[in-house]
Short mmCIF file of C-alpha atoms and ligand atoms in Angstrom, two decimals:
data_model
loop_
_atom_site.label_atom_id
_atom_site.label_comp_id
_atom_site.label_asym_id
_atom_site.label_seq_id
_atom_site.Cartn_x
_atom_site.Cartn_y
_atom_site.Cartn_z
CA MET A 195 26.47 4.73 10.16
CA ALA A 196 24.40 1.46 11.60
CA THR A 197 23.93 -0.77 8.68
CA GLU A 198 26.55 -0.44 5.64
CA ASN A 199 27.22 -1.45 1.90
CA ARG A 200 24.00 -3.38 1.70
CA ASN A 201 23.86 -5.10 -1.72
CA LEU A 202 21.15 -6.38 -4.34
CA PHE A 203 19.74 -9.38 -4.33
CA VAL A 204 19.30 -11.31 -7.39
CA GLY A 205 18.89 -14.84 -8.41
CA GLY A 206 19.58 -15.82 -4.79
CA ASN A 207 22.90 -13.66 -4.63
CA TRP A 208 23.86 -10.78 -3.05
CA THR A 209 25.66 -8.69 -5.67
CA ASP A 210 27.15 -4.86 -6.17
CA ALA A 211 25.21 -2.82 -8.59
CA ALA A 212 25.97 -3.05 -12.20
CA GLY A 213 27.68 0.67 -12.10
CA GLY A 214 29.44 -0.32 -8.57
CA LYS A 215 27.74 2.70 -7.04
CA GLN A 216 25.89 2.87 -3.58
CA PHE A 217 23.77 5.64 -2.47
CA PRO A 218 23.62 7.25 1.35
CA VAL A 219 20.21 6.83 3.19
CA TYR A 220 19.30 9.41 6.16
CA SER A 221 18.06 9.16 9.38
CA PRO A 222 14.93 11.06 9.68
CA ALA A 223 15.32 11.79 13.13
CA SER A 224 19.29 12.95 13.07
CA GLY A 225 19.84 14.01 9.59
CA GLU A 226 22.65 11.87 9.40
CA VAL A 227 23.96 8.89 6.87
CA TRP A 228 22.64 6.17 8.32
CA SER A 229 23.45 3.32 5.61
CA SER A 230 24.44 2.89 2.28
CA VAL A 231 22.78 0.90 -0.44
CA ALA A 232 23.70 -0.61 -4.13
CA ASP A 233 22.43 1.92 -6.74
CA GLY A 234 20.99 -0.61 -8.89
CA THR A 235 20.54 0.17 -12.69
CA ARG A 236 18.47 -1.07 -15.63
CA ALA A 237 20.78 -4.01 -16.31
CA ASP A 238 20.11 -5.07 -12.51
CA ALA A 239 16.76 -4.84 -13.01
CA ARG A 240 17.02 -6.88 -16.21
CA ALA A 241 19.21 -9.58 -14.56
CA ALA A 242 16.79 -9.53 -11.59
CA ILE A 243 13.75 -10.38 -14.14
CA GLU A 244 15.67 -12.80 -15.85
CA ALA A 245 16.57 -14.64 -12.39
CA ALA A 246 12.49 -14.50 -11.34
CA ARG A 247 11.70 -15.67 -15.03
CA GLU A 248 13.94 -18.58 -14.80
CA ALA A 249 12.86 -19.50 -11.85
CA TYR A 250 9.20 -19.34 -12.64
CA PRO A 251 8.25 -22.82 -14.09
CA ALA A 252 9.77 -24.71 -10.88
CA TRP A 253 8.17 -22.27 -8.40
CA SER A 254 4.60 -22.39 -10.22
CA GLY A 255 4.75 -25.71 -10.33
CA MET A 256 5.67 -26.52 -6.47
CA SER A 257 2.54 -27.66 -4.53
CA HIS A 258 0.56 -24.68 -2.99
CA SER A 259 1.08 -26.54 0.20
CA GLN A 260 4.98 -26.59 0.27
CA ARG A 261 4.94 -22.57 -1.03
CA ALA A 262 2.83 -21.76 1.93
CA ARG A 263 5.25 -23.62 4.13
CA ILE A 264 7.81 -21.29 2.75
CA ILE A 265 5.69 -18.11 3.25
CA HIS A 266 4.52 -19.43 7.06
CA LYS A 267 8.29 -19.72 7.77
CA VAL A 268 9.03 -15.84 6.64
CA GLY A 269 6.25 -14.79 9.02
CA ASP A 270 8.11 -17.12 11.95
CA ILE A 271 11.44 -15.39 10.88
CA LEU A 272 9.90 -11.90 10.91
CA GLU A 273 8.44 -12.39 14.46
CA ALA A 274 11.50 -13.76 15.90
CA ARG A 275 13.54 -10.51 14.58
CA ALA A 276 10.71 -8.24 15.27
CA LYS A 277 12.78 -5.87 17.79
CA GLU A 278 15.43 -5.47 15.33
CA PHE A 279 13.10 -4.63 12.52
CA GLN A 280 11.50 -1.92 14.99
CA GLU A 281 14.69 -0.33 15.39
CA ILE A 282 15.54 -0.15 11.60
CA LEU A 283 12.04 1.42 10.97
CA ILE A 284 12.79 4.18 13.50
CA ASP A 285 16.18 4.82 12.27
CA GLU A 286 15.28 4.52 8.58
CA SER A 287 11.81 5.71 8.49
CA GLY A 288 11.55 7.91 11.58
CA SER A 289 8.91 5.93 12.41
CA TRP A 290 7.48 6.20 16.19
CA VAL A 291 8.21 2.89 18.55
CA GLY A 292 4.43 2.31 18.61
CA LYS A 293 4.19 2.20 14.85
CA GLY A 294 7.33 0.05 14.63
CA MET A 295 5.91 -2.71 16.90
CA PHE A 296 2.42 -2.28 14.91
CA GLU A 297 4.13 -2.50 11.49
CA THR A 298 5.89 -5.76 12.40
CA TYR A 299 3.07 -7.30 13.89
CA TYR A 300 0.94 -6.61 11.33
CA SER A 301 3.60 -7.61 8.64
CA SER A 302 3.81 -11.25 9.71
CA GLY A 303 0.13 -11.28 9.28
CA VAL A 304 0.73 -10.50 5.91
CA PHE A 305 2.70 -13.46 5.40
CA ARG A 306 -0.15 -15.68 7.37
CA ALA A 307 -2.76 -14.62 5.00
CA ALA A 308 -0.82 -15.10 2.02
CA ALA A 309 0.20 -18.37 3.04
CA ALA A 310 -3.71 -19.26 3.47
CA ALA A 311 -3.85 -17.78 0.18
CA ALA A 312 -1.90 -20.27 -1.50
CA TYR A 313 -4.85 -22.98 -0.29
CA GLN A 314 -7.41 -20.77 -2.30
CA VAL A 315 -6.28 -20.22 -5.71
CA ASN A 316 -9.98 -21.78 -6.66
CA GLY A 317 -11.33 -22.53 -10.01
CA GLU A 318 -14.88 -23.44 -11.03
CA ILE A 319 -16.87 -25.94 -13.55
CA LEU A 320 -18.93 -24.51 -15.91
CA PRO A 321 -22.28 -26.59 -17.59
CA SER A 322 -21.57 -26.97 -21.08
CA GLU A 323 -24.04 -26.84 -24.01
CA TYR A 324 -21.86 -29.90 -25.69
CA GLY A 325 -21.52 -32.01 -22.57
CA LYS A 326 -17.74 -30.71 -22.19
CA LEU A 327 -15.61 -30.71 -19.29
CA SER A 328 -15.65 -26.84 -19.13
CA LEU A 329 -13.13 -25.88 -16.55
CA VAL A 330 -12.35 -21.81 -15.36
CA VAL A 331 -8.59 -22.04 -13.75
CA ARG A 332 -6.71 -19.46 -12.10
CA GLU A 333 -3.03 -19.23 -12.83
CA PRO A 334 -0.10 -17.57 -11.93
CA LEU A 335 0.86 -14.61 -14.34
CA GLY A 336 4.55 -15.15 -14.24
CA VAL A 337 7.31 -12.29 -13.23
CA VAL A 338 5.53 -9.81 -10.99
CA SER A 339 7.24 -6.29 -10.58
CA VAL A 340 6.31 -4.66 -7.05
CA ILE A 341 7.31 -0.94 -6.46
CA SER A 342 6.57 -0.11 -2.69
CA PRO A 343 6.60 3.59 -0.98
CA TRP A 344 8.45 4.59 2.49
CA ASN A 345 5.43 5.39 4.69
CA PHE A 346 4.88 1.71 6.23
CA PRO A 347 7.70 -0.25 4.06
CA MET A 348 7.22 -3.54 5.69
CA ILE A 349 3.64 -3.52 5.43
CA LEU A 350 3.47 -2.24 1.80
CA SER A 351 6.04 -4.30 0.68
CA SER A 352 5.01 -7.38 1.67
CA ARG A 353 1.48 -6.60 1.06
CA GLY A 354 2.75 -5.92 -2.43
CA PHE A 355 4.99 -9.25 -3.12
CA ALA A 356 3.47 -11.90 -0.49
CA PRO A 357 0.24 -12.99 -1.97
CA ALA A 358 2.28 -12.74 -5.34
CA LEU A 359 4.52 -15.39 -4.47
CA ALA A 360 2.20 -17.53 -2.84
CA VAL A 361 -0.24 -18.20 -5.73
CA GLY A 362 2.93 -19.06 -7.67
CA ASN A 363 4.46 -15.95 -9.16
CA CYS A 364 7.95 -14.73 -8.96
CA VAL A 365 9.34 -11.19 -8.11
CA VAL A 366 10.97 -8.41 -8.54
CA LEU A 367 10.83 -5.91 -5.59
CA LYS A 368 12.19 -2.49 -5.78
CA PRO A 369 11.47 -0.49 -2.34
CA SER A 370 11.80 3.18 -2.14
CA GLU A 371 14.91 4.94 -1.94
CA GLU A 372 13.86 6.38 1.30
CA THR A 373 13.61 2.88 3.05
CA PRO A 374 15.45 0.65 1.18
CA ILE A 375 16.34 -1.74 3.96
CA ALA A 376 13.00 -2.07 5.95
CA GLY A 377 11.19 -1.89 2.38
CA GLY A 378 13.46 -4.57 0.52
CA ILE A 379 16.73 -5.83 2.08
CA VAL A 380 15.52 -7.10 5.14
CA PHE A 381 12.71 -9.28 3.00
CA ALA A 382 15.42 -10.70 1.32
CA GLU A 383 17.46 -11.71 4.01
CA MET A 384 14.00 -13.37 5.53
CA LEU A 385 12.80 -15.12 2.06
CA GLU A 386 16.59 -16.35 1.81
CA GLU A 387 16.82 -17.99 5.45
CA ALA A 388 13.21 -19.25 4.85
CA GLY A 389 14.78 -21.27 1.89
CA VAL A 390 12.78 -19.65 -1.34
CA PRO A 391 14.59 -20.81 -4.22
CA PRO A 392 17.09 -18.21 -5.99
CA GLY A 393 15.40 -16.37 -8.76
CA VAL A 394 12.02 -16.45 -6.94
CA PHE A 395 12.75 -13.23 -5.06
CA ASN A 396 14.90 -10.21 -6.06
CA VAL A 397 15.39 -7.05 -4.41
CA VAL A 398 16.86 -4.36 -6.92
CA THR A 399 16.99 -0.95 -4.77
CA CYS A 400 18.27 2.22 -6.50
CA SER A 401 18.37 5.84 -5.73
CA ARG A 402 15.98 8.75 -7.14
CA ASP A 403 18.57 9.50 -10.02
CA ASN A 404 18.16 5.83 -11.14
CA VAL A 405 14.91 5.02 -10.50
CA ALA A 406 13.29 6.02 -13.90
CA GLU A 407 15.35 3.66 -15.89
CA VAL A 408 14.98 0.51 -13.28
CA GLY A 409 11.15 1.48 -13.39
CA ASP A 410 10.97 1.35 -17.01
CA GLU A 411 12.34 -1.84 -17.50
CA LEU A 412 10.27 -3.52 -14.32
CA ILE A 413 7.34 -2.43 -16.32
CA SER A 414 8.67 -2.57 -19.98
CA ASN A 415 10.44 -6.03 -20.04
CA PRO A 416 8.49 -8.36 -21.77
CA ALA A 417 9.28 -10.89 -19.31
CA VAL A 418 7.36 -8.81 -16.77
CA GLN A 419 3.39 -9.85 -16.82
CA GLY A 420 2.04 -7.89 -13.64
CA VAL A 421 2.77 -5.01 -11.84
CA SER A 422 1.98 -4.06 -8.16
CA PHE A 423 2.65 -0.50 -7.41
CA THR A 424 1.93 1.40 -4.29
CA GLY A 425 2.78 4.94 -3.97
CA SER A 426 1.93 8.82 -5.18
CA THR A 427 -0.98 9.01 -7.72
CA ALA A 428 1.43 11.19 -10.13
CA VAL A 429 3.80 8.17 -10.23
CA GLY A 430 1.12 5.52 -10.57
CA ARG A 431 -0.90 7.54 -13.40
CA GLN A 432 2.92 7.27 -15.45
CA ILE A 433 3.11 3.46 -14.40
CA ALA A 434 -0.39 2.46 -15.25
CA ALA A 435 -0.57 4.33 -18.82
CA GLN A 436 2.95 2.63 -19.45
CA ALA A 437 1.53 -0.80 -18.18
CA GLY A 438 -1.66 -0.09 -20.14
CA GLY A 439 -0.19 0.50 -23.36
CA LEU A 440 1.60 -2.87 -23.07
CA LEU A 441 -1.50 -4.76 -21.94
CA LYS A 442 0.12 -5.53 -18.56
CA LYS A 443 -1.62 -6.04 -15.33
CA CYS A 444 -1.44 -3.50 -12.95
CA CYS A 445 -2.61 -3.41 -9.19
CA LEU A 446 -2.09 0.48 -8.08
CA GLU A 447 -2.82 1.78 -4.55
CA LEU A 448 -2.25 5.47 -4.63
CA GLY A 449 -2.69 8.79 -2.43
CA GLY A 450 -5.89 9.95 -0.72
CA LYS A 451 -7.48 12.69 0.80
CA ASP A 452 -9.69 11.01 3.34
CA ALA A 453 -12.57 12.37 5.00
CA LEU A 454 -14.23 11.64 8.78
CA VAL A 455 -17.54 12.65 8.89
CA VAL A 456 -18.80 13.29 12.23
CA LEU A 457 -22.57 13.58 12.61
CA ALA A 458 -24.70 15.49 14.93
CA ASP A 459 -25.41 12.24 17.06
CA ALA A 460 -21.89 11.07 17.26
CA ASP A 461 -20.56 10.20 20.59
CA MET A 462 -18.23 13.15 21.31
CA GLU A 463 -15.08 11.02 22.58
CA ARG A 464 -15.24 8.84 20.04
CA ALA A 465 -15.35 11.21 17.28
CA VAL A 466 -12.55 13.12 19.13
CA ASN A 467 -10.40 10.01 19.47
CA ALA A 468 -11.14 8.65 15.66
CA ALA A 469 -10.21 12.24 14.55
CA THR A 470 -7.03 12.38 16.37
CA PHE A 471 -5.62 8.84 15.88
CA GLY A 472 -6.57 9.13 12.17
CA SER A 473 -5.34 12.12 11.51
CA PHE A 474 -1.76 12.20 13.57
CA MET A 475 -0.83 8.53 13.66
CA HIS A 476 2.49 8.30 11.97
CA ASN A 477 2.26 12.16 11.66
CA GLY A 478 -0.37 11.86 9.15
CA GLN A 479 2.02 9.77 6.61
CA ILE A 480 -0.57 7.11 6.00
CA CYS A 481 -2.38 6.91 2.55
CA MET A 482 -5.82 6.55 4.84
CA SER A 483 -5.16 9.30 6.94
CA VAL A 484 -8.02 11.49 7.90
CA GLU A 485 -7.44 14.83 5.62
CA ARG A 486 -10.37 16.47 6.00
CA VAL A 487 -12.63 16.41 9.32
CA ILE A 488 -16.46 17.13 8.24
CA VAL A 489 -18.59 17.90 11.38
CA ASP A 490 -22.00 18.62 11.76
CA ARG A 491 -22.45 22.29 12.72
CA ALA A 492 -24.73 21.26 15.32
CA ILE A 493 -21.63 19.85 17.60
CA ALA A 494 -19.06 21.90 15.33
CA ASP A 495 -17.96 24.08 18.01
CA GLU A 496 -17.84 21.22 21.03
CA PHE A 497 -16.03 19.08 18.39
CA THR A 498 -13.27 21.43 17.48
CA ASP A 499 -12.39 22.45 21.09
CA LYS A 500 -12.15 18.87 22.22
CA LEU A 501 -9.98 17.95 18.98
CA VAL A 502 -7.72 21.03 19.97
CA ALA A 503 -7.50 20.11 23.69
CA ASN A 504 -6.84 16.30 22.38
CA THR A 505 -4.23 17.04 19.94
CA SER A 506 -2.34 20.13 21.95
CA LYS A 507 -1.58 16.94 24.48
CA LEU A 508 0.29 14.99 21.48
CA ASN A 509 4.06 14.60 22.30
CA VAL A 510 6.68 15.75 19.42
CA GLY A 511 10.28 14.65 19.72
CA ASP A 512 12.42 11.81 19.52
CA PRO A 513 10.59 8.55 18.05
CA ARG A 514 12.15 6.26 20.01
CA GLU A 515 10.66 7.44 23.30
CA LEU A 516 7.08 5.76 23.53
CA PRO A 517 5.30 9.07 24.80
CA ASN A 518 6.60 10.40 21.56
CA CYS A 519 3.95 9.90 19.06
CA ILE A 520 5.13 12.54 16.89
CA GLY A 521 8.09 12.08 15.33
CA PRO A 522 10.23 13.28 12.19
CA LEU A 523 8.50 13.83 8.66
CA ILE A 524 10.43 11.65 6.22
CA ASN A 525 12.33 14.45 4.30
CA GLN A 526 12.53 18.29 3.71
CA LYS A 527 10.17 17.95 0.56
CA GLN A 528 7.40 16.89 2.62
CA ALA A 529 7.80 19.14 4.98
CA ASP A 530 8.27 22.20 2.67
CA LYS A 531 4.72 20.74 0.89
CA ILE A 532 3.00 20.70 4.60
CA ARG A 533 4.24 23.88 5.24
CA ALA A 534 2.87 25.55 2.25
CA GLN A 535 -0.63 24.03 2.06
CA VAL A 536 -0.66 25.25 5.49
CA ASP A 537 0.49 28.98 4.55
CA ASP A 538 -1.92 29.16 1.65
CA ALA A 539 -5.14 27.90 3.96
CA VAL A 540 -4.01 30.52 6.45
CA ALA A 541 -3.60 33.22 3.52
CA GLN A 542 -7.41 32.46 2.14
CA GLY A 543 -8.40 32.38 5.74
CA ALA A 544 -8.31 29.32 7.63
CA GLU A 545 -7.50 30.00 11.64
CA VAL A 546 -4.48 27.72 13.13
CA LEU A 547 -6.44 26.39 16.11
CA CYS A 548 -3.18 24.57 17.51
CA GLY A 549 -0.08 23.48 16.05
CA GLY A 550 0.95 25.15 13.24
CA GLY A 551 5.15 25.41 13.61
CA ASN A 552 7.83 22.99 12.76
CA ASP A 553 11.20 22.68 13.86
CA GLY A 554 13.00 20.71 10.34
CA LEU A 555 11.39 18.09 10.09
CA PHE A 556 9.45 17.88 13.53
CA PHE A 557 5.84 19.19 12.46
CA GLU A 558 3.67 20.10 15.21
CA PRO A 559 0.14 18.36 15.06
CA THR A 560 -1.73 21.11 13.66
CA VAL A 561 -5.55 21.63 13.88
CA LEU A 562 -7.17 24.43 11.18
CA GLY A 563 -10.66 25.95 11.33
CA SER A 564 -12.54 27.69 8.89
CA VAL A 565 -11.21 25.45 5.99
CA THR A 566 -13.02 26.13 2.83
CA ARG A 567 -13.27 23.69 -0.17
CA ASP A 568 -11.19 26.30 -2.61
CA MET A 569 -8.44 26.06 -0.21
CA ARG A 570 -5.26 23.63 -1.56
CA ILE A 571 -5.47 21.71 2.07
CA PHE A 572 -9.05 20.69 0.95
CA ARG A 573 -8.07 18.74 -2.27
CA GLU A 574 -4.29 18.09 -2.44
CA GLU A 575 -2.98 14.97 -0.64
CA THR A 576 -1.25 16.56 2.60
CA PHE A 577 0.81 13.26 4.20
CA GLY A 578 1.36 15.41 7.25
CA PRO A 579 0.25 16.19 10.65
CA VAL A 580 -2.72 18.53 9.81
CA ALA A 581 -6.01 18.24 10.32
CA PRO A 582 -8.53 20.80 8.74
CA VAL A 583 -11.90 21.18 9.83
CA ILE A 584 -14.80 21.66 7.93
CA VAL A 585 -18.47 22.61 8.87
CA ALA A 586 -21.34 20.94 7.24
CA ASP A 587 -24.96 21.44 7.69
CA GLY A 588 -26.66 17.85 8.02
CA VAL A 589 -26.43 14.22 6.77
CA ASP A 590 -26.37 15.27 2.74
CA ASP A 591 -24.40 18.46 3.04
CA ALA A 592 -21.52 16.08 4.64
CA VAL A 593 -22.01 13.46 2.24
CA GLU A 594 -21.45 15.98 -0.46
CA ILE A 595 -18.33 17.40 0.92
CA ALA A 596 -16.98 14.20 1.26
CA ASN A 597 -17.60 13.10 -2.20
CA ASP A 598 -15.91 16.50 -3.80
CA SER A 599 -12.74 15.14 -4.05
CA ASP A 600 -10.58 13.25 -7.14
CA TYR A 601 -9.45 10.77 -4.33
CA GLY A 602 -11.43 7.81 -3.15
CA LEU A 603 -9.37 5.42 -0.77
CA SER A 604 -10.92 5.10 2.69
CA ALA A 605 -13.48 7.12 4.78
CA GLY A 606 -14.78 7.14 8.35
CA ILE A 607 -18.43 7.97 9.91
CA ILE A 608 -19.22 8.54 13.24
CA THR A 609 -22.94 8.60 14.52
CA ARG A 610 -24.89 6.65 17.21
CA ASP A 611 -27.27 5.58 14.34
CA GLU A 612 -25.81 2.21 12.93
CA GLU A 613 -28.16 2.07 10.09
CA ARG A 614 -27.47 5.72 8.86
CA GLY A 615 -23.79 5.06 9.17
CA LEU A 616 -24.24 2.02 6.92
CA ALA A 617 -26.41 4.32 4.79
CA VAL A 618 -23.81 7.12 4.32
CA ALA A 619 -20.96 4.41 4.04
CA ARG A 620 -22.83 3.32 1.08
CA GLN A 621 -23.02 6.67 -0.55
CA LEU A 622 -19.66 7.79 -0.07
CA ARG A 623 -17.15 7.17 -3.14
CA THR A 624 -14.30 5.07 -2.10
CA GLY A 625 -12.73 1.88 -1.96
CA MET A 626 -13.34 1.39 1.77
CA ALA A 627 -15.69 3.13 4.15
CA HIS A 628 -15.35 2.26 8.39
CA VAL A 629 -18.49 3.24 10.58
CA ASN A 630 -17.47 4.52 13.86
CA ASP A 631 -13.71 4.42 13.09
CA CYS A 632 -11.83 6.61 11.36
CA SER A 633 -10.77 6.14 7.77
CA VAL A 634 -7.35 4.33 8.94
CA HIS A 635 -8.21 0.42 9.20
CA ASP A 636 -6.62 -2.30 7.35
CA GLU A 637 -6.54 -6.04 7.93
CA PRO A 638 -4.27 -8.51 5.93
CA HIS A 639 -7.16 -10.81 4.53
CA VAL A 640 -9.28 -7.88 3.07
CA PRO A 641 -10.24 -6.34 0.03
CA PHE A 642 -7.78 -3.18 0.01
CA GLY A 643 -7.84 -0.46 -2.26
CA GLY A 644 -9.45 2.92 -3.91
CA ILE A 645 -11.19 4.37 -6.75
CA GLY A 646 -10.65 7.44 -8.58
CA ALA A 647 -7.13 9.14 -7.93
CA SER A 648 -6.47 6.53 -5.10
CA GLY A 649 -5.83 3.82 -7.50
CA LEU A 650 -7.20 0.79 -9.60
CA GLY A 651 -7.54 -2.83 -8.37
CA ARG A 652 -7.21 -4.64 -4.99
CA HIS A 653 -4.69 -6.15 -2.50
CA GLY A 654 -5.46 -8.73 -0.28
CA GLY A 655 -8.23 -11.45 0.25
CA ARG A 656 -9.93 -13.28 -2.48
CA GLN A 657 -9.55 -9.85 -4.43
CA GLY A 658 -5.82 -10.26 -3.87
CA ILE A 659 -5.51 -13.56 -5.31
CA ASP A 660 -7.40 -12.50 -8.73
CA THR A 661 -5.14 -9.60 -9.08
CA PHE A 662 -1.80 -11.80 -9.53
CA THR A 663 -3.59 -14.53 -11.29
CA GLU A 664 -4.74 -14.72 -14.51
CA THR A 665 -8.32 -16.53 -15.48
CA ARG A 666 -8.31 -19.05 -18.01
CA TRP A 667 -10.89 -21.41 -19.53
CA ILE A 668 -10.11 -24.96 -20.52
CA THR A 669 -12.40 -27.23 -21.77
CA LEU A 670 -12.49 -31.18 -22.31
CA GLU A 671 -14.55 -32.59 -25.47
CA ARG A 672 -16.00 -35.69 -25.46
CA GLY A 673 -17.48 -36.43 -28.70
CA ALA A 674 -20.81 -34.57 -28.51
CA ARG A 675 -19.79 -31.66 -30.64
CA GLN A 676 -21.15 -32.04 -34.30
CA TYR A 677 -19.29 -30.02 -36.68
CA PRO A 678 -20.94 -28.83 -39.87
CA PRO A 679 -21.02 -32.22 -42.70
CA PRO A 680 -18.80 -29.90 -45.05
CA PHE A 681 -15.95 -29.81 -42.69
CA LEU A 682 -16.04 -33.54 -41.85
CA MET A 683 -13.62 -35.96 -43.25
CA ASN A 684 -16.94 -38.63 -43.33
CA PRO A 685 -19.76 -36.58 -43.76
CA PRO A 686 -22.76 -38.75 -42.59
CA GLY A 687 -24.59 -40.61 -45.66
CA GLN A 688 -20.96 -40.67 -48.07
P1 LIG B 998 6.01 7.90 -4.95
O1 LIG B 998 5.09 7.66 -6.07
O2 LIG B 998 7.36 9.01 -4.44
O3 LIG B 998 7.17 6.68 -4.83
C1 LIG B 998 6.67 5.28 -4.38
C2 LIG B 998 7.57 4.17 -4.95
O4 LIG B 998 7.82 4.27 -6.71
C3 LIG B 998 9.11 4.68 -4.61
O5 LIG B 998 9.72 3.35 -4.67
C4 LIG B 998 9.68 5.19 -5.77
O6 LIG B 998 11.09 5.07 -5.51
C5 LIG B 998 8.88 4.82 -7.18
N1 LIG B 998 9.24 5.48 -8.19
C6 LIG B 998 9.19 7.04 -8.20
N2 LIG B 998 9.50 7.35 -9.37
C7 LIG B 998 8.90 6.13 -10.25
C8 LIG B 998 9.42 5.62 -11.93
N3 LIG B 998 9.31 6.81 -12.68
N4 LIG B 998 9.20 4.52 -12.49
C9 LIG B 998 9.18 3.47 -11.60
N5 LIG B 998 9.12 3.75 -9.95
C10 LIG B 998 9.01 5.02 -9.51
O7 LIG B 998 5.46 7.82 -3.43
P2 LIG B 998 6.40 7.97 -2.09
O8 LIG B 998 6.29 9.21 -1.44
O9 LIG B 998 7.36 6.85 -2.12
O10 LIG B 998 4.91 7.38 -1.08
C11 LIG B 998 3.57 8.29 -0.41
C12 LIG B 998 2.41 8.13 -1.59
O11 LIG B 998 2.13 6.93 -1.41
C13 LIG B 998 1.62 9.04 -0.95
O12 LIG B 998 0.83 9.70 -2.05
C14 LIG B 998 0.69 7.75 -0.25
O13 LIG B 998 -0.81 8.30 -0.39
C15 LIG B 998 1.17 6.98 -1.30
N6 LIG B 998 0.52 5.53 -0.61
C16 LIG B 998 -0.64 5.05 -1.04
C17 LIG B 998 -1.01 3.73 -0.13
C18 LIG B 998 -2.09 2.91 -0.85
O14 LIG B 998 -2.13 1.59 -0.02
N7 LIG B 998 -3.13 3.36 -1.41
C19 LIG B 998 -0.28 3.37 0.85
C20 LIG B 998 1.02 3.86 1.28
C21 LIG B 998 1.31 5.26 0.45
#
């Protein structure tokens, strides 16, 4: 075991779970237990929320520049420990070494952008009919619960909590049970070292067995005012329903079924590279992965042949080795889901053009031809290394096929005609769209998020500041407002 008996971080202390239990964390590449982590309970979540509530007045009252300095320091620590974290990402989440390098690099950028956001909690001064000083101010929510997934645990946890902290909230983070260390414990270590005061940032890890009760506390506790959730649409819906019933602010980043639209005038090499990277980076386990390649009939045969040739070059194997960009899936449940979707597609007439097999969690990168809209693989999120190719007749048909989805996260459009590319981007019902790139693209300071079944609200940028603050209207009366005479102590004329 690489790391043992890791505890919760509550109120600035490393503590055992209330029930005293730990749960095992498996390494996807070896299948062996790699670590054991405290199995938090409702009581632990409650204690963490209470610690955050107590820490809130001092943290929100601290100057924005002091908060920014601390958050910058986390970025420095992350960069200094990047190599160590890359090892953890490989062991704990089965990440390819190149993905680990990208993830640590990007995550430090999340802290830089969050530190900058601390300086941008801007308000407005409005004109007033009565000559009042009329202010719109933004204030932190209070205690924010952050729930994150396993696929990019460092990026998606930090994106959930760093801007929230920067603008003055206190946080309880619950990382995925698959990646409690990369998604949670390493941040507690870094924030402690950076000098974040006790209680401002707390981490409660727990197993799948306890997630319902811990999750319930993280949403329903009256001290919690905001929720940031990144994960599946099914769980996101439950969380949104619960938070909505309690009228709590909720930002949800959920699943996707993103399209790459390859138009007839596409640069072929660019299109093939975008489809290959977008479909197979991190084995397709990215919310913005290309999950439907929609290609114009005029170039479909040439494009598909080239995509198959390029995909066949991808190496499957030990993710620690740089040439092996296809490593293990996160767990057997994911492997079973992907297998079921591929088998269903084949049973309904799809053709496996390359790949299609798996050895345990190692799933070959797969290109499927003759895919139609009635197949599960067209509609359901796959989250695996499968590129279903769908043929379209012209631009309008391609747009119509792309929009035939409940999801709406991101999209890519490949065309030599930039104006048409931008026009198509505007027609797609997604939160994000990238012309001459694939759907997999993100930067720490942009408004990231989806529509429809892909979520609600935005992380990042000015919109991310809005997510983690409340707008208030405050006025100062300077004597110009006249109440009607009957309400006055000394009405005029008496
Ligand atoms: P998941 O929904 O199973 O789990 C996400 C988080 O929710 C985990 O921390 C999990 O422990 C927690 N959770 C599960 N049940 C809960 C409950 N009842 N109450 C509270 N918390 C609960 O998702 P996953 O398998 O970890 O991640 C994969 C999914 O996440 C995919 O659908 C993917 O598309 C999505 N995702 C979305 C984005 C985005 O930005 N839109 C990014 C990454 C992943």
